[in-house]
Amino acid sequence: MRSENEPPGQKRRSVIEDVRRAQIIRGAVETFAEVGYGSTSLARIAERVGISKGVISYHFAGKDELVDQLVSTIYREMVEFVVPRVAPETTATGKLRSRIRAVAEYVDGNRAQLLALAEIFSNARGADGRLLYGHAFNEDLYRSQEEIFRAGQEAGEFRQFDTRVMAVSLEAAIDAMVSYLGEYPDHDIAAHAEQLADLFEQAVRADSGAGRTAR
Amino acid sequence: MRSENEPPGQKRRSVIEDVRRAQIIRGAVETFAEVGYGSTSLARIAERVGISKGVISYHFAGKDELVDQLVSTIYREMVEFVVPRVAPETTATGKLRSRIRAVAEYVDGNRAQLLALAEIFSNARGADGRLLYGHAFNEDLYRSQEEIFRAGQEAGEFRQFDTRVMAVSLEAAIDAMVSYLGEYPDHDIAAHAEQLADLFEQAVRADSGAGRTAR
Amino acid sequence: MRSENEPPGQKRRSVIEDVRRAQIIRGAVETFAEVGYGSTSLARIAERVGISKGVISYHFAGKDELVDQLVSTIYREMVEFVVPRVAPETTATGKLRSRIRAVAEYVDGNRAQLLALAEIFSNARGADGRLLYGHAFNEDLYRSQEEIFRAGQEAGEFRQFDTRVMAVSLEAAIDAMVSYLGEYPDHDIAAHAEQLADLFEQAVRADSGAGRTAR
Amino acid sequence: MRSENEPPGQKRRSVIEDVRRAQIIRGAVETFAEVGYGSTSLARIAERVGISKGVISYHFAGKDELVDQLVSTIYREMVEFVVPRVAPETTATGKLRSRIRAVAEYVDGNRAQLLALAEIFSNARGADGRLLYGHAFNEDLYRSQEEIFRAGQEAGEFRQFDTRVMAVSLEAAIDAMVSYLGEYPDHDIAAHAEQLADLFEQAVRADSGAGRTAR
DNA sequence: GATGAATGAGTCTTCATTCAT
DNA sequence: AATGAATGAAGACTCATTCAT
């Protein structure tokens, strides 16, 4: 039943409930990653977790809430991994490359998580038929990336370009790196990440007739 | 029934059948684009077309064949649109930019088609659970794009880079352009395409210390 | 349309119609024998014959009439084969053995026909749910066999027994011989027929001085 | 779900589940017996039992499992009834007659069960189109019956004959007795059974001084 | 005479959800 | 807190039949 987003200090969940929710979310992640969005039923998740179907309904208001919690959980984890690796960088170029690298690193150790996200992003839809996690959902991500681009432009590191197009293209390329790994598990993602960083570094850098991106 | 791609002189379809098939495919395209893969049922397509559910089963062996025909139809149309616009270009750089432009132009007049494709690509799965139209399906596209990249590298137009990563990233960025338009119908796709062309032109061009991508 | 059993001199069918009907019946026989009653659809028959589905509906009032015509056609053929081989026999014992032999011979050259009949007999049902070709349909056959048994009893060739039970059991054993051949195509049906004839000859013959089955 | 034959100590079914399964099987038996294999749908069974269609899917993995469970349930019941009535007999002749009698007795109180079995045996087919419960399924039965015949032959009780043909014919005659009762509910099955026992006793017994069936 | 096209009822199956225990 | 049981709607697909051409 509980579906509140627990405003602090109010109706906090019991420990056991938290454990169950986490356990269910983990099972959901694995299932989404393995069989895809369309074939992931609550029954299948329950089976994987080793619990009864009803338990899921008990802990989550419905499939939608489960998906929602899953997304924000993974998202939070990823942000917690990536941010500390990007923040120390002082140049926009450095932030760009370290961001790509950090995602690649995270992905490498959390493939199921990312594949599950990808499945959900391209499939989950509201009652109105619109994607629940489409570009609009990425808005925050786009904005923060655009800020970095603008900072680079102002600092003279980057040439002038449409920051929105650049941000959208960057995210798309990163997602493709992830899904490529999903399809070809032996793909060398670290090398891919370096190539991708080169790609965008070249794409954004000020013309200057100038220097290589020594790394 | 009938699923042959009509090998000459063998079991050619009647005119009326062709019309119906085209009509059904059109309805399917619109439905996929509008409500997404998971919510597109044969019943819904039939309803949109204004025919009985059974008619679809009559003209197509099953949902799989319908999807398959849809994909190859749209794909063929797009190739027929894009190729003549890219072929005349003599430089790798020219081919790159004209390809992006051509896709953008095509998309502008065929949004539903592209959205439907995107839905199918990221969702349709075989009995084994693997994506039917994943990266593997794009292999031909990747290859032909890689050839252009390699030609540019050999001609000294392009710097050295991993052509596979570049091709995958390019396709991803183009797809993102399409889906962005899908979500924000007022988005200026022509401008987006130019920015995208700039992006990749910069990303691939030889360092030369030098020249602008005069366009 | 036409469904009349053509009372002589009235509404006789054209030659071409007869040919079509025979052709369709032949296709139906093969289909029933091959895939069984439940999987034999008009579509499948039409496909095998190489005609359009509608043709069958044109020539037969419905599936029921087709089946009915099929049954009586095969039945007539079989009777025409068996009767001349049984009639010349002068003893009841001779008739019994020659009947079993004749059926076995016929079956050997007409497996599909018999298998189709077997499928239909054990499956075809009327709107009320009752078997269309159950024991009641065999009534004539039972009667004629019973007459032979009674003749044998009156002549002192056969012992006293319930002729109905004997007739039913005989037909069942003959049918089993046929279906056994259907399942094991290499089965030696001629040898089976001799054994079966021995079996029933022993079963019916008058007690030549020997023991009663007191129990 | 659940399809195990409950290997001890593993996933035992709840009481209520057992009850439901038994209830559904009973409903299926009655439906098969009444309207035949081809007209027995899950919907019809559910309707007869007075439950929702989905309940059947909940308790059985599919129609195939339901049929399979039904067959083995009835089969087991019948074996449990027949074996203790046959085992005490010391002579092959005694075993033969008591077997026929026991089946007849069982049938008398369990008509629907036997009719359902008959429907399934002559109709259920696998994906390959072959009968699921054809002669091959009866193999065990044939074998055990053949052993009795061979024992009788070795003891000098029975004449020499092909035990396979005898076994197949015996089973066919027993089945015919059952189906005859199905079609004529007032038929005197006990008398039929005695006649049948006489028939086979005569058919197998050693030739006490009398004539061979010269051919 | 023949056909392709269309229909609508009916098949099995899957699923998210609800509820009594 | 958990579960097994049940539901009913929706899914893809099959089929006998009808009908205009």
PDB file of N, CA and C in Angstrom, chain A residues 33-75:
ATOM      1  N   ALA A  33      16.784  -6.063 -17.248  1.00  0.00           N
ATOM      2  CA  ALA A  33      18.012  -6.146 -18.032  1.00  0.00           C
ATOM      3  C   ALA A  33      18.051  -7.415 -18.863  1.00  0.00           C
ATOM      4  N   GLU A  34      17.485  -8.461 -18.305  1.00  0.00           N
ATOM      5  CA  GLU A  34      17.629  -9.752 -18.950  1.00  0.00           C
ATOM      6  C   GLU A  34      16.602 -10.022 -20.037  1.00  0.00           C
ATOM      7  N   VAL A  35      15.355  -9.724 -19.746  1.00  0.00           N
ATOM      8  CA  VAL A  35      14.321 -10.089 -20.711  1.00  0.00           C
ATOM      9  C   VAL A  35      13.625  -8.901 -21.360  1.00  0.00           C
ATOM     10  N   GLY A  36      14.014  -7.688 -20.941  1.00  0.00           N
ATOM     11  CA  GLY A  36      13.412  -6.526 -21.574  1.00  0.00           C
ATOM     12  C   GLY A  36      12.140  -6.059 -20.890  1.00  0.00           C
ATOM     13  N   TYR A  37      11.774  -4.841 -21.190  1.00  0.00           N
ATOM     14  CA  TYR A  37      10.627  -4.227 -20.524  1.00  0.00           C
ATOM     15  C   TYR A  37       9.342  -5.005 -20.754  1.00  0.00           C
ATOM     16  N   GLY A  38       9.074  -5.299 -22.000  1.00  0.00           N
ATOM     17  CA  GLY A  38       7.808  -5.920 -22.354  1.00  0.00           C
ATOM     18  C   GLY A  38       7.599  -7.281 -21.732  1.00  0.00           C
ATOM     19  N   SER A  39       8.670  -7.985 -21.450  1.00  0.00           N
ATOM     20  CA  SER A  39       8.532  -9.329 -20.900  1.00  0.00           C
ATOM     21  C   SER A  39       8.729  -9.369 -19.388  1.00  0.00           C
ATOM     22  N   THR A  40       8.881  -8.216 -18.795  1.00  0.00           N
ATOM     23  CA  THR A  40       9.055  -8.180 -17.349  1.00  0.00           C
ATOM     24  C   THR A  40       7.714  -8.015 -16.650  1.00  0.00           C
ATOM     25  N   SER A  41       7.227  -9.091 -16.095  1.00  0.00           N
ATOM     26  CA  SER A  41       5.971  -9.023 -15.360  1.00  0.00           C
ATOM     27  C   SER A  41       6.278  -9.084 -13.866  1.00  0.00           C
ATOM     28  N   LEU A  42       5.317  -8.657 -13.093  1.00  0.00           N
ATOM     29  CA  LEU A  42       5.497  -8.735 -11.650  1.00  0.00           C
ATOM     30  C   LEU A  42       5.732 -10.182 -11.220  1.00  0.00           C
ATOM     31  N   ALA A  43       5.067 -11.089 -11.899  1.00  0.00           N
ATOM     32  CA  ALA A  43       5.237 -12.502 -11.559  1.00  0.00           C
ATOM     33  C   ALA A  43       6.690 -12.916 -11.761  1.00  0.00           C
ATOM     34  N   ARG A  44       7.266 -12.462 -12.856  1.00  0.00           N
ATOM     35  CA  ARG A  44       8.643 -12.859 -13.139  1.00  0.00           C
ATOM     36  C   ARG A  44       9.610 -12.282 -12.119  1.00  0.00           C
ATOM     37  N   ILE A  45       9.366 -11.042 -11.745  1.00  0.00           N
ATOM     38  CA  ILE A  45      10.220 -10.430 -10.733  1.00  0.00           C
ATOM     39  C   ILE A  45      10.100 -11.198  -9.416  1.00  0.00           C
ATOM     40  N   ALA A  46       8.860 -11.471  -9.030  1.00  0.00           N
ATOM     41  CA  ALA A  46       8.622 -12.178  -7.770  1.00  0.00           C
ATOM     42  C   ALA A  46       9.332 -13.525  -7.783  1.00  0.00           C
ATOM     43  N   GLU A  47       9.243 -14.202  -8.902  1.00  0.00           N
ATOM     44  CA  GLU A  47       9.864 -15.515  -9.027  1.00  0.00           C
ATOM     45  C   GLU A  47      11.374 -15.399  -8.829  1.00  0.00           C
ATOM     46  N   ARG A  48      11.957 -14.398  -9.469  1.00  0.00           N
ATOM     47  CA  ARG A  48      13.401 -14.227  -9.344  1.00  0.00           C
ATOM     48  C   ARG A  48      13.807 -13.925  -7.910  1.00  0.00           C
ATOM     49  N   VAL A  49      13.007 -13.097  -7.253  1.00  0.00           N
ATOM     50  CA  VAL A  49      13.333 -12.732  -5.875  1.00  0.00           C
ATOM     51  C   VAL A  49      13.044 -13.898  -4.921  1.00  0.00           C
ATOM     52  N   GLY A  50      12.125 -14.746  -5.359  1.00  0.00           N
ATOM     53  CA  GLY A  50      11.779 -15.875  -4.520  1.00  0.00           C
ATOM     54  C   GLY A  50      10.686 -15.544  -3.522  1.00  0.00           C
ATOM     55  N   ILE A  51       9.819 -14.621  -3.915  1.00  0.00           N
ATOM     56  CA  ILE A  51       8.705 -14.253  -3.037  1.00  0.00           C
ATOM     57  C   ILE A  51       7.399 -14.404  -3.803  1.00  0.00           C
ATOM     58  N   SER A  52       6.319 -14.217  -3.086  1.00  0.00           N
ATOM     59  CA  SER A  52       5.020 -14.312  -3.729  1.00  0.00           C
ATOM     60  C   SER A  52       4.699 -13.024  -4.493  1.00  0.00           C
ATOM     61  N   LYS A  53       3.915 -13.200  -5.514  1.00  0.00           N
ATOM     62  CA  LYS A  53       3.532 -12.058  -6.336  1.00  0.00           C
ATOM     63  C   LYS A  53       2.938 -10.926  -5.512  1.00  0.00           C
ATOM     64  N   GLY A  54       2.113 -11.322  -4.574  1.00  0.00           N
ATOM     65  CA  GLY A  54       1.396 -10.333  -3.797  1.00  0.00           C
ATOM     66  C   GLY A  54       2.295  -9.392  -3.018  1.00  0.00           C
ATOM     67  N   VAL A  55       3.471  -9.869  -2.651  1.00  0.00           N
ATOM     68  CA  VAL A  55       4.380  -9.040  -1.854  1.00  0.00           C
ATOM     69  C   VAL A  55       4.713  -7.740  -2.571  1.00  0.00           C
ATOM     70  N   ILE A  56       4.890  -7.847  -3.857  1.00  0.00           N
ATOM     71  CA  ILE A  56       5.232  -6.648  -4.613  1.00  0.00           C
ATOM     72  C   ILE A  56       4.104  -5.641  -4.545  1.00  0.00           C
ATOM     73  N   SER A  57       2.907  -6.161  -4.737  1.00  0.00           N
ATOM     74  CA  SER A  57       1.752  -5.264  -4.651  1.00  0.00           C
ATOM     75  C   SER A  57       1.618  -4.671  -3.256  1.00  0.00           C
ATOM     76  N   TYR A  58       2.075  -5.448  -2.289  1.00  0.00           N
ATOM     77  CA  TYR A  58       1.975  -4.957  -0.922  1.00  0.00           C
ATOM     78  C   TYR A  58       2.932  -3.794  -0.684  1.00  0.00           C
ATOM     79  N   HIS A  59       4.113  -3.892  -1.236  1.00  0.00           N
ATOM     80  CA  HIS A  59       5.128  -2.873  -0.954  1.00  0.00           C
ATOM     81  C   HIS A  59       5.124  -1.706  -1.931  1.00  0.00           C
ATOM     82  N   PHE A  60       4.557  -1.937  -3.073  1.00  0.00           N
ATOM     83  CA  PHE A  60       4.489  -0.850  -4.050  1.00  0.00           C
ATOM     84  C   PHE A  60       3.050  -0.669  -4.503  1.00  0.00           C
ATOM     85  N   ALA A  61       2.714   0.570  -4.701  1.00  0.00           N
ATOM     86  CA  ALA A  61       1.321   0.869  -5.049  1.00  0.00           C
ATOM     87  C   ALA A  61       0.937   0.192  -6.359  1.00  0.00           C
ATOM     88  N   GLY A  62       1.906  -0.061  -7.196  1.00  0.00           N
ATOM     89  CA  GLY A  62       1.620  -0.672  -8.488  1.00  0.00           C
ATOM     90  C   GLY A  62       2.901  -0.776  -9.275  1.00  0.00           C
ATOM     91  N   LYS A  63       2.792  -1.269 -10.466  1.00  0.00           N
ATOM     92  CA  LYS A  63       3.983  -1.441 -11.275  1.00  0.00           C
ATOM     93  C   LYS A  63       4.671  -0.097 -11.507  1.00  0.00           C
ATOM     94  N   ASP A  64       3.862   0.915 -11.711  1.00  0.00           N
ATOM     95  CA  ASP A  64       4.414   2.244 -11.992  1.00  0.00           C
ATOM     96  C   ASP A  64       5.306   2.733 -10.859  1.00  0.00           C
ATOM     97  N   GLU A  65       4.826   2.537  -9.628  1.00  0.00           N
ATOM     98  CA  GLU A  65       5.639   3.033  -8.519  1.00  0.00           C
ATOM     99  C   GLU A  65       6.933   2.231  -8.412  1.00  0.00           C
ATOM    100  N   LEU A  66       6.845   0.946  -8.648  1.00  0.00           N
ATOM    101  CA  LEU A  66       8.053   0.128  -8.603  1.00  0.00           C
ATOM    102  C   LEU A  66       9.080   0.661  -9.609  1.00  0.00           C
ATOM    103  N   VAL A  67       8.611   0.894 -10.809  1.00  0.00           N
ATOM    104  CA  VAL A  67       9.506   1.394 -11.854  1.00  0.00           C
ATOM    105  C   VAL A  67      10.081   2.746 -11.444  1.00  0.00           C
ATOM    106  N   ASP A  68       9.213   3.567 -10.902  1.00  0.00           N
ATOM    107  CA  ASP A  68       9.645   4.897 -10.504  1.00  0.00           C
ATOM    108  C   ASP A  68      10.735   4.821  -9.440  1.00  0.00           C
ATOM    109  N   GLN A  69      10.527   3.995  -8.449  1.00  0.00           N
ATOM    110  CA  GLN A  69      11.508   3.838  -7.385  1.00  0.00           C
ATOM    111  C   GLN A  69      12.809   3.264  -7.929  1.00  0.00           C
ATOM    112  N   LEU A  70      12.662   2.316  -8.836  1.00  0.00           N
ATOM    113  CA  LEU A  70      13.835   1.717  -9.441  1.00  0.00           C
ATOM    114  C   LEU A  70      14.666   2.785 -10.127  1.00  0.00           C
ATOM    115  N   VAL A  71      13.998   3.572 -10.934  1.00  0.00           N
ATOM    116  CA  VAL A  71      14.712   4.606 -11.690  1.00  0.00           C
ATOM    117  C   VAL A  71      15.425   5.561 -10.758  1.00  0.00           C
ATOM    118  N   SER A  72      14.715   6.035  -9.743  1.00  0.00           N
ATOM    119  CA  SER A  72      15.381   7.037  -8.909  1.00  0.00           C
ATOM    120  C   SER A  72      16.501   6.418  -8.074  1.00  0.00           C
ATOM    121  N   THR A  73      16.337   5.168  -7.694  1.00  0.00           N
ATOM    122  CA  THR A  73      17.405   4.498  -6.951  1.00  0.00           C
ATOM    123  C   THR A  73      18.677   4.394  -7.786  1.00  0.00           C
ATOM    124  N   ILE A  74      18.527   3.846  -8.978  1.00  0.00           N
ATOM    125  CA  ILE A  74      19.695   3.678  -9.842  1.00  0.00           C
ATOM    126  C   ILE A  74      20.304   5.033 -10.184  1.00  0.00           C
ATOM    127  N   TYR A  75      19.412   5.947 -10.482  1.00  0.00           N
ATOM    128  CA  TYR A  75      19.877   7.269 -10.850  1.00  0.00           C
ATOM    129  C   TYR A  75      20.733   7.884  -9.742  1.00  0.00           C
TER     130      TYR A  75
END
